[in-house]
CSV table of C-alpha atoms in Angstrom, one decimal:
chain,number,residue,atom,x,y,z
E,57,MET,CA,-149.5,-46.1,-30.6
E,58,ALA,CA,-149.0,-42.6,-29.1
E,59,THR,CA,-152.3,-43.0,-27.3
E,60,SER,CA,-151.2,-46.1,-25.4
E,61,SER,CA,-148.1,-44.4,-24.0
E,62,LEU,CA,-150.1,-41.4,-23.0
E,63,LEU,CA,-152.6,-43.6,-21.3
E,64,LEU,CA,-149.8,-45.3,-19.3
E,65,LEU,CA,-148.2,-41.9,-18.4
E,66,LEU,CA,-151.5,-40.5,-17.1
E,67,ALA,CA,-152.4,-43.6,-15.1
E,68,ASP,CA,-148.9,-43.8,-13.6
E,69,GLY,CA,-148.7,-43.0,-9.9
E,70,ARG,CA,-145.5,-41.2,-10.7
E,71,PHE,CA,-147.4,-38.5,-12.7
E,72,PRO,CA,-146.5,-35.3,-10.8
E,73,ALA,CA,-149.8,-34.6,-9.2
E,74,GLY,CA,-149.1,-35.8,-5.7
E,75,ALA,CA,-151.3,-38.9,-5.8
E,76,HIS,CA,-148.8,-40.8,-3.6
E,77,ALA,CA,-149.7,-38.5,-0.7
E,78,HIS,CA,-153.2,-39.8,-0.6
E,79,SER,CA,-154.4,-43.2,0.7
E,80,ASN,CA,-157.9,-42.7,-0.7
E,81,GLY,CA,-159.5,-43.3,2.7
E,82,LEU,CA,-157.4,-46.3,3.6
E,83,GLU,CA,-155.4,-44.7,6.4
E,84,ALA,CA,-158.5,-43.9,8.5
E,85,ALA,CA,-160.0,-47.3,7.8
E,86,VAL,CA,-156.8,-49.0,9.0
E,87,ALA,CA,-156.8,-46.7,12.1
E,88,ALA,CA,-160.4,-47.7,12.9
E,89,GLY,CA,-159.3,-51.4,12.8
E,90,ARG,CA,-161.5,-52.1,9.8
E,91,VAL,CA,-158.7,-53.0,7.3
E,92,THR,CA,-156.1,-55.3,8.8
E,93,ASP,CA,-155.1,-57.8,6.2
E,94,LEU,CA,-155.4,-58.8,2.5
E,95,ALA,CA,-159.0,-60.0,2.7
E,96,SER,CA,-160.3,-56.8,4.4
E,97,LEU,CA,-158.2,-54.7,1.9
E,98,GLU,CA,-159.9,-56.6,-1.0
E,99,ALA,CA,-163.4,-55.8,0.5
E,100,PHE,CA,-162.3,-52.2,1.0
E,101,LEU,CA,-161.2,-51.8,-2.6
E,102,ALA,CA,-164.4,-53.5,-3.9
E,103,GLY,CA,-166.5,-50.9,-1.9
E,104,ARG,CA,-164.3,-48.0,-3.1
E,105,LEU,CA,-164.7,-49.1,-6.7
E,106,ALA,CA,-168.5,-49.3,-6.5
E,107,THR,CA,-168.8,-45.9,-4.7
E,108,ALA,CA,-166.1,-43.2,-5.0
E,109,GLY,CA,-164.4,-45.1,-7.9
E,110,LEU,CA,-167.6,-45.1,-10.1
E,111,VAL,CA,-168.6,-41.5,-9.2
E,112,GLY,CA,-165.2,-40.1,-9.8
E,113,ALA,CA,-164.7,-41.9,-13.1
E,114,ALA,CA,-168.2,-40.9,-14.3
E,115,PHE,CA,-167.4,-37.2,-13.5
E,116,ALA,CA,-164.0,-37.4,-15.2
E,117,ALA,CA,-165.8,-39.0,-18.3
E,118,ALA,CA,-168.5,-36.3,-18.2
E,119,ALA,CA,-165.9,-33.5,-18.0
E,120,HIS,CA,-164.1,-35.2,-21.0
E,121,ARG,CA,-167.4,-35.3,-22.8
E,122,ALA,CA,-168.1,-31.6,-22.1
E,123,VAL,CA,-164.8,-30.4,-23.6
E,124,THR,CA,-164.7,-32.9,-26.5
E,125,SER,CA,-168.3,-32.8,-27.7
E,126,ALA,CA,-170.0,-29.7,-26.4
E,127,GLY,CA,-169.7,-26.4,-28.2
E,128,SER,CA,-167.3,-23.9,-26.6
E,129,ALA,CA,-170.1,-21.7,-25.5
E,130,VAL,CA,-171.6,-24.3,-23.1
E,131,ARG,CA,-168.4,-25.9,-21.9
E,132,GLY,CA,-167.9,-23.5,-19.0
E,133,SER,CA,-171.5,-23.8,-17.8
E,134,THR,CA,-171.5,-27.6,-18.2
E,135,LEU,CA,-168.3,-27.9,-16.2
E,136,ALA,CA,-169.7,-25.5,-13.5
E,137,LEU,CA,-172.8,-27.7,-13.2
E,138,LEU,CA,-170.7,-30.8,-13.0
E,139,ASP,CA,-168.7,-29.2,-10.2
E,140,ALA,CA,-171.9,-28.3,-8.2
E,141,GLU,CA,-173.3,-31.8,-8.9
E,142,LEU,CA,-170.1,-33.4,-7.5
E,143,ASP,CA,-170.2,-31.2,-4.5
E,144,ALA,CA,-173.8,-32.5,-3.9
E,145,ARG,CA,-172.3,-36.1,-4.0
E,146,THR,CA,-169.5,-35.2,-1.6
E,147,ALA,CA,-171.3,-34.7,1.8
E,148,ALA,CA,-168.1,-34.6,3.9
E,149,PRO,CA,-166.4,-31.2,3.7
E,150,ALA,CA,-163.0,-32.9,4.3
E,151,LEU,CA,-163.5,-34.9,1.1
E,152,ARG,CA,-164.6,-31.8,-0.9
E,153,THR,CA,-161.4,-30.1,0.3
E,154,VAL,CA,-159.2,-33.0,-0.7
E,155,SER,CA,-160.8,-33.3,-4.1
E,156,ARG,CA,-160.3,-29.6,-4.8
E,157,ARG,CA,-156.7,-29.8,-3.5
E,158,GLN,CA,-155.9,-32.7,-5.8
E,159,GLY,CA,-157.6,-30.9,-8.6
E,160,ARG,CA,-155.2,-27.9,-8.1
E,161,ALA,CA,-152.2,-30.2,-8.1
E,162,LEU,CA,-153.3,-31.9,-11.2
E,163,LEU,CA,-154.1,-28.6,-12.9
E,164,ARG,CA,-150.6,-27.3,-12.2
E,165,ALA,CA,-149.2,-30.4,-14.0
E,166,GLY,CA,-151.7,-30.0,-16.8
E,167,ARG,CA,-151.0,-26.4,-17.5
E,168,ALA,CA,-147.3,-27.0,-17.6
E,169,ILE,CA,-147.5,-30.1,-19.9
E,170,TRP,CA,-150.4,-28.9,-22.2
E,171,PRO,CA,-150.1,-25.1,-22.1
E,172,GLU,CA,-152.5,-24.8,-25.1
E,173,ALA,CA,-155.3,-26.8,-23.6
E,174,SER,CA,-158.6,-25.1,-22.5
E,175,PHE,CA,-158.3,-25.4,-18.8
E,176,ASP,CA,-159.8,-21.9,-18.4
E,177,ASP,CA,-163.2,-23.5,-19.0
E,178,LEU,CA,-163.0,-24.9,-15.5
E,179,PRO,CA,-165.2,-23.1,-13.0
E,180,ALA,CA,-163.4,-20.5,-10.8
E,181,THR,CA,-164.6,-22.2,-7.6
E,182,SER,CA,-162.9,-21.2,-4.4
E,183,GLY,CA,-160.3,-24.0,-3.7
E,184,GLY,CA,-160.2,-25.0,-7.4
E,185,ALA,CA,-162.2,-27.4,-9.5
E,186,HIS,CA,-162.8,-31.0,-8.3
E,187,GLN,CA,-160.1,-33.5,-9.2
E,188,PRO,CA,-162.2,-35.6,-11.6
E,189,LEU,CA,-163.1,-32.6,-13.7
E,190,VAL,CA,-159.5,-31.6,-14.0
E,191,LEU,CA,-158.6,-35.2,-14.9
E,192,GLY,CA,-161.3,-35.2,-17.6
E,193,LEU,CA,-159.8,-32.1,-19.2
E,194,LEU,CA,-156.2,-33.4,-18.8
E,195,CYS,CA,-157.1,-36.7,-20.5
E,196,ALA,CA,-158.9,-34.8,-23.3
E,197,ALA,CA,-155.8,-32.6,-23.8
E,198,ALA,CA,-153.7,-35.8,-24.1
E,199,GLY,CA,-156.1,-37.1,-26.8
E,200,LEU,CA,-157.4,-40.0,-24.7
E,201,SER,CA,-160.8,-41.3,-25.3
E,202,ARG,CA,-163.7,-41.0,-22.8
E,203,ALA,CA,-163.4,-44.8,-22.0
E,204,GLU,CA,-159.6,-44.4,-21.4
E,205,THR,CA,-160.3,-41.3,-19.2
E,206,ALA,CA,-162.7,-43.4,-17.0
E,207,THR,CA,-160.0,-46.2,-16.9
E,208,VAL,CA,-157.4,-43.7,-15.6
E,209,ALA,CA,-159.8,-42.5,-12.9
E,210,VAL,CA,-160.7,-45.9,-11.7
E,211,HIS,CA,-157.1,-47.1,-11.8
E,212,GLY,CA,-156.1,-44.2,-9.5
E,213,THR,CA,-158.8,-45.1,-7.0
E,214,VAL,CA,-157.6,-48.6,-6.4
E,215,THR,CA,-153.9,-48.3,-6.9
E,216,GLY,CA,-153.6,-45.3,-4.5
E,217,ALA,CA,-155.2,-47.3,-1.7
E,218,ALA,CA,-153.4,-50.5,-2.6
E,219,SER,CA,-149.9,-48.9,-2.4
E,220,ALA,CA,-150.9,-47.1,0.8
E,221,ALA,CA,-151.8,-50.5,2.2
E,222,VAL,CA,-148.3,-51.9,1.6
E,223,ARG,CA,-146.9,-49.0,3.6
E,224,LEU,CA,-149.6,-48.9,6.4
E,225,LEU,CA,-150.0,-52.6,7.0
E,226,GLY,CA,-146.7,-53.9,5.8
E,227,LEU,CA,-148.5,-56.3,3.4
E,228,ASP,CA,-146.6,-58.4,0.9
E,229,PRO,CA,-146.4,-56.2,-2.2
E,230,TYR,CA,-146.6,-59.3,-4.4
E,231,GLN,CA,-149.8,-60.4,-2.8
E,232,VAL,CA,-151.3,-56.9,-3.0
E,233,GLN,CA,-150.4,-56.8,-6.7
E,234,ALA,CA,-152.0,-60.2,-7.2
E,235,LEU,CA,-155.1,-58.7,-5.5
E,236,LEU,CA,-155.1,-55.8,-8.0
E,237,VAL,CA,-154.7,-58.2,-10.9
E,238,GLY,CA,-157.7,-60.1,-9.6
E,239,LEU,CA,-159.7,-56.8,-9.5
E,240,ALA,CA,-158.7,-55.7,-13.0
E,241,GLY,CA,-161.9,-57.1,-14.6
E,242,ARG,CA,-164.0,-55.3,-12.1
E,243,CYS,CA,-162.0,-52.1,-12.6
E,244,ASP,CA,-162.7,-52.3,-16.4
E,245,GLY,CA,-166.4,-52.9,-15.8
E,246,THR,CA,-166.6,-49.9,-13.5
E,247,ALA,CA,-164.8,-47.7,-16.0
E,248,ALA,CA,-167.1,-48.9,-18.8
E,249,GLU,CA,-170.2,-48.1,-16.6
E,250,ALA,CA,-168.8,-44.7,-15.8
E,251,ALA,CA,-168.1,-43.9,-19.5
E,252,ARG,CA,-171.6,-44.9,-20.4
E,253,ALA,CA,-173.1,-42.9,-17.6
E,254,ALA,CA,-171.4,-39.7,-18.9
E,255,ASP,CA,-174.1,-39.4,-21.6
E,256,ASP,CA,-176.7,-38.9,-18.9
E,257,PRO,CA,-177.7,-35.4,-17.7
E,258,PRO,CA,-175.5,-34.3,-14.8
E,259,GLU,CA,-178.2,-34.7,-12.1
E,260,ARG,CA,-178.4,-38.4,-13.2
E,261,LEU,CA,-174.7,-39.3,-13.0
E,262,PRO,CA,-173.9,-42.0,-10.4
E,263,ALA,CA,-174.2,-40.9,-6.8
E,264,ALA,CA,-173.1,-44.1,-4.9
E,265,ALA,CA,-172.7,-43.2,-1.3
E,266,ALA,CA,-170.5,-44.7,1.4
E,267,PRO,CA,-171.3,-43.6,5.0
E,268,LEU,CA,-168.0,-44.8,6.4
E,269,ALA,CA,-166.0,-43.0,3.8
E,270,ASP,CA,-167.6,-39.7,5.0
E,271,ILE,CA,-167.3,-40.6,8.7
E,272,HIS,CA,-163.6,-41.8,8.3
E,273,ALA,CA,-162.7,-38.7,6.3
E,274,GLU,CA,-163.9,-36.3,8.9
E,275,ALA,CA,-162.2,-38.3,11.7
E,276,HIS,CA,-158.9,-38.4,9.7
E,277,ALA,CA,-159.0,-34.6,9.1
E,278,THR,CA,-158.8,-34.0,12.8
E,279,TRP,CA,-155.6,-36.0,13.4
E,280,GLU,CA,-152.5,-34.1,14.2
E,281,VAL,CA,-150.2,-36.6,12.8
E,282,ARG,CA,-150.9,-38.7,9.7
E,283,LEU,CA,-148.9,-40.4,7.0
E,284,PHE,CA,-151.3,-39.5,4.2
E,285,ALA,CA,-153.2,-36.3,3.3
E,286,SER,CA,-156.4,-38.3,2.9
L,8,MET,CA,-199.8,-53.4,-6.6
L,9,ARG,CA,-199.7,-49.9,-7.8
L,10,ALA,CA,-200.6,-47.0,-5.7
L,11,TYR,CA,-200.6,-43.3,-6.0
L,12,ALA,CA,-200.9,-40.8,-3.1
L,13,ARG,CA,-200.9,-37.1,-3.0
L,14,LEU,CA,-200.7,-34.5,-0.3
L,15,VAL,CA,-201.1,-30.7,-0.7
L,16,ALA,CA,-200.7,-28.3,2.2
L,17,ARG,CA,-201.5,-24.6,2.3
L,18,VAL,CA,-201.7,-22.0,5.0
L,19,ASP,CA,-205.2,-21.6,6.4
L,20,GLY,CA,-205.0,-17.9,7.0
L,21,ARG,CA,-205.1,-18.3,10.8
L,22,GLY,CA,-201.5,-19.3,11.4
L,23,GLY,CA,-202.1,-22.9,10.7
L,24,THR,CA,-201.8,-25.4,7.9
L,25,VAL,CA,-204.7,-27.0,6.0
L,26,LEU,CA,-204.4,-30.1,3.8
L,27,THR,CA,-206.3,-29.2,0.6
L,28,GLU,CA,-205.6,-32.6,-0.8
L,29,LEU,CA,-205.0,-35.9,1.0
L,30,ARG,CA,-205.6,-39.0,-1.0
L,31,GLY,CA,-204.0,-42.5,-1.2
L,32,GLU,CA,-204.7,-46.0,-2.3
L,33,THR,CA,-203.9,-49.3,-0.6
L,34,PRO,CA,-201.1,-50.0,0.3
L,35,LEU,CA,-200.2,-46.3,0.5
L,36,LEU,CA,-202.8,-44.6,2.7
L,37,LEU,CA,-202.5,-41.2,4.3
L,38,ARG,CA,-204.2,-40.3,7.5
L,39,GLN,CA,-204.1,-36.8,9.2
L,40,THR,CA,-204.0,-36.8,12.9
L,41,PRO,CA,-205.9,-34.1,14.8
L,42,GLY,CA,-204.2,-31.2,16.6
L,43,GLY,CA,-200.8,-29.9,15.8
L,44,GLY,CA,-201.9,-26.3,15.1
L,45,ARG,CA,-199.3,-24.7,12.8
L,46,VAL,CA,-198.0,-28.0,11.6
L,47,ALA,CA,-200.3,-30.6,9.9
L,48,THR,CA,-199.3,-34.2,10.9
L,49,VAL,CA,-199.9,-37.0,8.5
L,50,TYR,CA,-199.2,-40.7,9.0
L,51,VAL,CA,-198.5,-43.1,6.1
L,52,VAL,CA,-200.4,-46.3,6.8
L,53,GLY,CA,-199.3,-49.3,5.0
L,54,GLY,CA,-202.5,-51.0,4.0
L,55,ALA,CA,-200.7,-54.3,3.1
L,56,ALA,CA,-197.5,-56.2,3.8
L,57,GLY,CA,-194.5,-55.1,1.8
L,58,PRO,CA,-193.6,-53.5,-0.5
L,59,LEU,CA,-193.3,-56.7,-2.5
L,60,ALA,CA,-191.2,-57.0,-5.7
L,61,GLY,CA,-193.6,-55.8,-8.4
L,62,ASP,CA,-195.2,-53.1,-6.3
L,63,ASP,CA,-195.0,-49.5,-7.6
L,64,LEU,CA,-195.8,-46.9,-5.1
L,65,ARG,CA,-195.7,-43.2,-5.7
L,66,LEU,CA,-196.3,-40.3,-3.3
L,67,GLU,CA,-196.4,-36.6,-4.2
L,68,ILE,CA,-196.1,-33.9,-1.6
L,69,ASP,CA,-196.6,-30.2,-2.3
L,70,VAL,CA,-196.0,-27.7,0.6
L,71,GLU,CA,-197.2,-24.2,-0.4
L,72,PRO,CA,-195.5,-21.0,0.9
L,73,GLY,CA,-195.7,-20.8,4.7
L,74,ALA,CA,-197.3,-24.2,5.3
L,75,ALA,CA,-195.7,-26.9,7.5
L,76,VAL,CA,-196.2,-30.6,7.3
L,77,ARG,CA,-194.8,-33.5,9.3
L,78,VAL,CA,-195.0,-37.0,7.9
L,79,HIS,CA,-194.6,-40.1,9.9
L,80,ALA,CA,-195.3,-43.8,9.3
L,81,VAL,CA,-197.1,-46.2,11.6
L,82,ALA,CA,-194.7,-49.0,11.0
L,83,ALA,CA,-191.4,-49.9,9.3
L,84,SER,CA,-191.6,-50.9,5.6
L,85,VAL,CA,-190.3,-54.4,5.0
L,86,ALA,CA,-189.2,-54.8,1.4
L,87,LEU,CA,-190.0,-58.4,0.5
L,88,PRO,CA,-189.5,-60.6,-2.6
L,89,GLY,CA,-192.5,-60.9,-4.9
L,90,ARG,CA,-192.8,-61.4,-8.6
L,91,PRO,CA,-189.6,-62.9,-9.9
L,92,ASP,CA,-187.2,-60.5,-11.6
L,93,ALA,CA,-189.4,-57.5,-10.6
L,94,LEU,CA,-188.4,-54.5,-8.5
L,95,SER,CA,-190.5,-53.0,-5.7
L,96,ARG,CA,-190.4,-49.2,-6.0
L,97,MET,CA,-191.3,-46.4,-3.7
L,98,ALA,CA,-191.0,-42.9,-5.3
L,99,VAL,CA,-191.5,-39.8,-3.4
L,100,HIS,CA,-191.5,-36.4,-5.1
L,101,ALA,CA,-191.8,-33.4,-2.8
L,102,VAL,CA,-191.9,-29.7,-3.6
L,103,VAL,CA,-191.5,-27.2,-0.7
L,104,HIS,CA,-192.1,-23.5,-1.5
L,105,ASP,CA,-190.5,-20.5,0.1
L,106,GLY,CA,-191.3,-20.3,3.8
L,107,GLY,CA,-192.8,-23.8,3.8
L,108,ALA,CA,-191.5,-26.7,5.9
L,109,LEU,CA,-191.6,-30.5,5.4
L,110,HIS,CA,-190.5,-32.9,8.1
L,111,TRP,CA,-190.3,-36.4,6.5
L,112,LEU,CA,-189.7,-38.7,9.4
L,113,PRO,CA,-190.9,-42.2,8.4
L,114,GLU,CA,-189.9,-45.5,10.0
L,115,GLN,CA,-187.1,-47.7,8.8
L,116,LEU,CA,-186.9,-49.5,5.5
L,117,VAL,CA,-186.0,-53.1,6.3
L,118,ALA,CA,-184.4,-54.9,3.3
L,119,ALA,CA,-185.5,-58.5,3.9
L,120,ALA,CA,-183.8,-61.5,2.3
L,121,GLY,CA,-184.4,-61.8,-1.4
L,122,CYS,CA,-185.9,-58.3,-1.8
L,123,ALA,CA,-185.2,-56.1,-4.8
L,124,HIS,CA,-186.2,-52.6,-3.8
L,125,LEU,CA,-185.6,-49.1,-5.0
L,126,ALA,CA,-186.6,-46.1,-2.9
L,127,GLU,CA,-186.3,-42.9,-4.9
L,128,SER,CA,-186.8,-39.5,-3.4
L,129,ARG,CA,-186.7,-36.2,-5.2
L,130,VAL,CA,-187.1,-33.0,-3.2
L,131,GLU,CA,-187.2,-29.5,-4.7
L,132,LEU,CA,-186.8,-26.8,-2.1
L,133,ALA,CA,-187.3,-23.1,-2.9
L,134,ALA,CA,-184.7,-20.8,-1.4
L,135,GLY,CA,-186.1,-20.1,2.1
L,136,ALA,CA,-187.8,-23.5,2.5
L,137,ARG,CA,-187.1,-25.8,5.4
L,138,LEU,CA,-186.7,-29.6,5.4
L,139,THR,CA,-186.0,-32.5,7.7
L,140,TRP,CA,-185.6,-35.7,5.8
L,141,ARG,CA,-184.7,-39.0,7.4
L,142,ASP,CA,-183.7,-42.2,5.6
L,143,GLU,CA,-182.9,-45.3,7.6
L,144,VAL,CA,-182.1,-48.7,6.2
L,145,ILE,CA,-181.9,-52.0,8.1
L,146,CYS,CA,-180.0,-54.7,6.3
L,147,GLY,CA,-182.1,-57.8,6.7
L,148,ARG,CA,-184.5,-58.9,9.5
L,149,TYR,CA,-182.9,-60.4,12.6
L,150,GLY,CA,-179.9,-62.6,11.7
L,151,GLU,CA,-180.7,-62.4,8.1
L,152,ALA,CA,-178.6,-61.2,5.1
L,153,PRO,CA,-180.5,-58.6,3.1
L,154,GLY,CA,-181.7,-58.6,-0.4
L,155,SER,CA,-180.8,-55.7,-2.8
L,156,ALA,CA,-182.0,-52.3,-1.8
L,157,VAL,CA,-181.1,-48.9,-3.2
L,158,VAL,CA,-182.1,-45.7,-1.5
L,159,HIS,CA,-181.6,-42.8,-3.8
L,160,THR,CA,-182.0,-39.2,-2.6
L,161,ARG,CA,-181.9,-36.1,-4.7
L,162,VAL,CA,-182.4,-32.7,-3.2
L,163,ASP,CA,-182.2,-29.3,-4.8
L,164,TYR,CA,-182.2,-26.0,-2.9
L,165,GLY,CA,-183.1,-22.8,-4.8
L,166,GLY,CA,-182.5,-24.6,-8.1
L,167,ARG,CA,-179.0,-25.8,-7.1
L,168,PRO,CA,-178.0,-29.4,-6.4
L,169,LEU,CA,-177.8,-29.8,-2.6
L,170,LEU,CA,-177.6,-33.6,-2.1
L,171,ARG,CA,-177.3,-36.6,-4.3
L,172,GLN,CA,-176.8,-39.9,-2.6
L,173,SER,CA,-177.5,-43.4,-3.6
L,174,LEU,CA,-176.9,-46.0,-0.9
L,175,ALA,CA,-177.0,-49.6,-2.2
L,176,VAL,CA,-176.9,-52.7,0.0
L,177,GLY,CA,-177.2,-56.4,-0.6
L,178,PRO,CA,-176.0,-58.8,-3.3
L,179,GLY,CA,-176.4,-56.2,-6.0
L,180,ALA,CA,-173.9,-53.8,-4.4
L,181,PRO,CA,-170.2,-55.0,-4.3
L,182,GLY,CA,-168.4,-54.2,-1.2
L,183,TRP,CA,-171.4,-52.8,0.6
L,184,ALA,CA,-170.8,-54.6,3.9
L,185,GLY,CA,-167.0,-54.0,3.7
L,186,PRO,CA,-164.8,-51.5,5.5
L,187,ALA,CA,-165.2,-48.8,2.8
L,188,VAL,CA,-169.0,-48.6,3.0
L,189,LEU,CA,-170.8,-50.0,6.1
L,190,GLY,CA,-168.0,-52.0,7.9
L,191,GLY,CA,-170.4,-54.8,8.8
L,192,ALA,CA,-173.0,-52.5,10.4
L,193,PRO,CA,-176.6,-53.8,9.7
L,194,ALA,CA,-178.2,-50.3,10.2
L,195,THR,CA,-177.4,-47.1,8.5
L,196,GLY,CA,-179.1,-43.8,7.8
L,197,SER,CA,-179.0,-40.1,7.4
L,198,LEU,CA,-180.9,-37.0,8.5
L,199,LEU,CA,-180.8,-34.0,6.3
L,200,VAL,CA,-181.7,-30.7,8.0
L,201,VAL,CA,-182.2,-27.7,5.7
L,202,ASP,CA,-182.9,-24.5,7.5
L,203,PRO,CA,-181.7,-21.0,6.5
L,204,SER,CA,-182.3,-19.7,10.0
L,205,LEU,CA,-179.8,-22.1,11.6
L,206,PRO,CA,-176.2,-21.0,12.0
L,207,ALA,CA,-173.6,-23.0,10.0
L,208,GLU,CA,-171.8,-25.5,12.1
L,209,PRO,CA,-168.5,-27.2,11.4
L,210,ALA,CA,-168.2,-30.9,10.6
L,211,SER,CA,-167.8,-33.2,13.5
L,212,VAL,CA,-167.5,-37.0,14.2
L,213,GLU,CA,-168.4,-39.0,17.2
L,214,GLY,CA,-168.0,-42.8,16.8
L,215,THR,CA,-169.8,-43.8,13.7
L,216,ARG,CA,-171.9,-40.6,13.4
L,217,ALA,CA,-170.8,-37.5,11.6
L,218,ARG,CA,-172.3,-34.1,11.1
L,219,LEU,CA,-171.5,-32.8,7.6
L,220,PRO,CA,-172.3,-29.3,6.5
L,221,LEU,CA,-173.2,-29.4,2.8
L,222,ALA,CA,-171.9,-27.1,0.1
L,223,GLY,CA,-175.0,-26.3,-1.9
L,224,GLY,CA,-177.2,-24.5,0.7
L,225,PRO,CA,-177.9,-23.9,4.4
L,226,ALA,CA,-177.9,-27.6,5.2
L,227,THR,CA,-176.4,-30.3,7.4
L,228,LEU,CA,-176.4,-34.0,6.7
L,229,TRP,CA,-176.1,-36.3,9.7
L,230,THR,CA,-174.9,-39.7,8.7
L,231,ALA,CA,-174.4,-42.8,10.8
L,232,THR,CA,-173.9,-46.5,10.9
L,233,ALA,CA,-175.1,-48.6,13.9
L,234,PRO,CA,-175.3,-52.2,15.2
L,235,ASP,CA,-179.2,-52.0,15.4
L,236,ALA,CA,-182.2,-49.9,14.5
L,237,HIS,CA,-182.5,-48.4,18.0
L,238,THR,CA,-179.0,-47.2,18.2
L,239,LEU,CA,-179.3,-45.7,14.7
L,240,ARG,CA,-182.4,-43.8,15.7
L,241,ALA,CA,-180.6,-42.4,18.7
L,242,HIS,CA,-177.7,-41.3,16.4
L,243,LEU,CA,-180.1,-39.5,14.2
L,244,ASP,CA,-182.3,-38.0,16.9
L,245,VAL,CA,-180.7,-34.6,16.7
L,246,ALA,CA,-183.2,-32.2,15.2
């Protein structure tokens, strides 16, 4: 019972971690003229799910696994390795910066809400730990399962971009919501795959790449005026 | 078909590189070309069409301290369907020791209709090693939708993860042609340059090509999408 409410709270875009400030790559794709309508938004979301969505959820699940099943002695070193492995999957410096910035915002919320949780196991990387790692620890602190953790991560990937699409393209919110409903099964499948992958050694975690995500992110980072931080 | 090939390079003591081992099997044959001096040049010669689903090709490269090797291919590989429900696979495992250099500059991988191909590369670089590594994928032959191909690249530098990327195209990869991944471009690729003697340069973007400094070592990844193989090659012709 309690777990269900906690799952909803953590997956909610209103959770105070600044998720609403990010379009998850959509703003740059819109500016490049690649996402213009509902159909291209659906293709965008399908690609995000299979790439950044899967990778982020797998790392959130792996971080959750590290703090719930590993001994306290190896927690820190496992999380440091996960952080370096996620760096190696994030070729674009702009995306590394964004992930660490989102990690810091999430960590602020986490420390305030669960002061007794072991966030100090996170690596002291300059810029802060990557967002999926912080999310994994936050979900563990809330008592969510590994599968629920992956679900929260995947949910954030698609809903962030979808709500940005309503603002950027003026799409009908009902139709965008219907699109998300249609993608729900695929989101669950991606989350299940990510949760399974978390048992693999860190170097074998998913590494699905998206050339345009890297290219768009670096272009977006040079803009002087933008609606979203990423 | 199954094939195993191996290449070992050492310094020859006179400022050059000697190949102490160079062996292959059809359809994975290795040929050294004369000249070159400090750098030994080797061509991968495909001794048969393909790879075809069911083929399992493995190549091992060992570059000893101070040695330098450049690997090219005589032609593009065209991944083709073969045995039903089978995968064609090309696995490269390279180790480059301190002061060694490997330039892996093969031709494109063409994912033909109906193929099911996995290209898996694993590169271990000692701190102080240099690398140029090019991967190019063409999604289908002319006017053709591609089969499923995955190009997985895993590079470590000085025992740290440097690059992990797995690019999937074709019917097995949801959204691959869409605006989040390739945006309809039939050609994509990357060039990884690892060189501790080069100054770090900031990220930059020009059209659909980006220069991306990596976090895990003295390395830059150039990544691009293009309307055709020639444009792609021009995008990646930076080293």
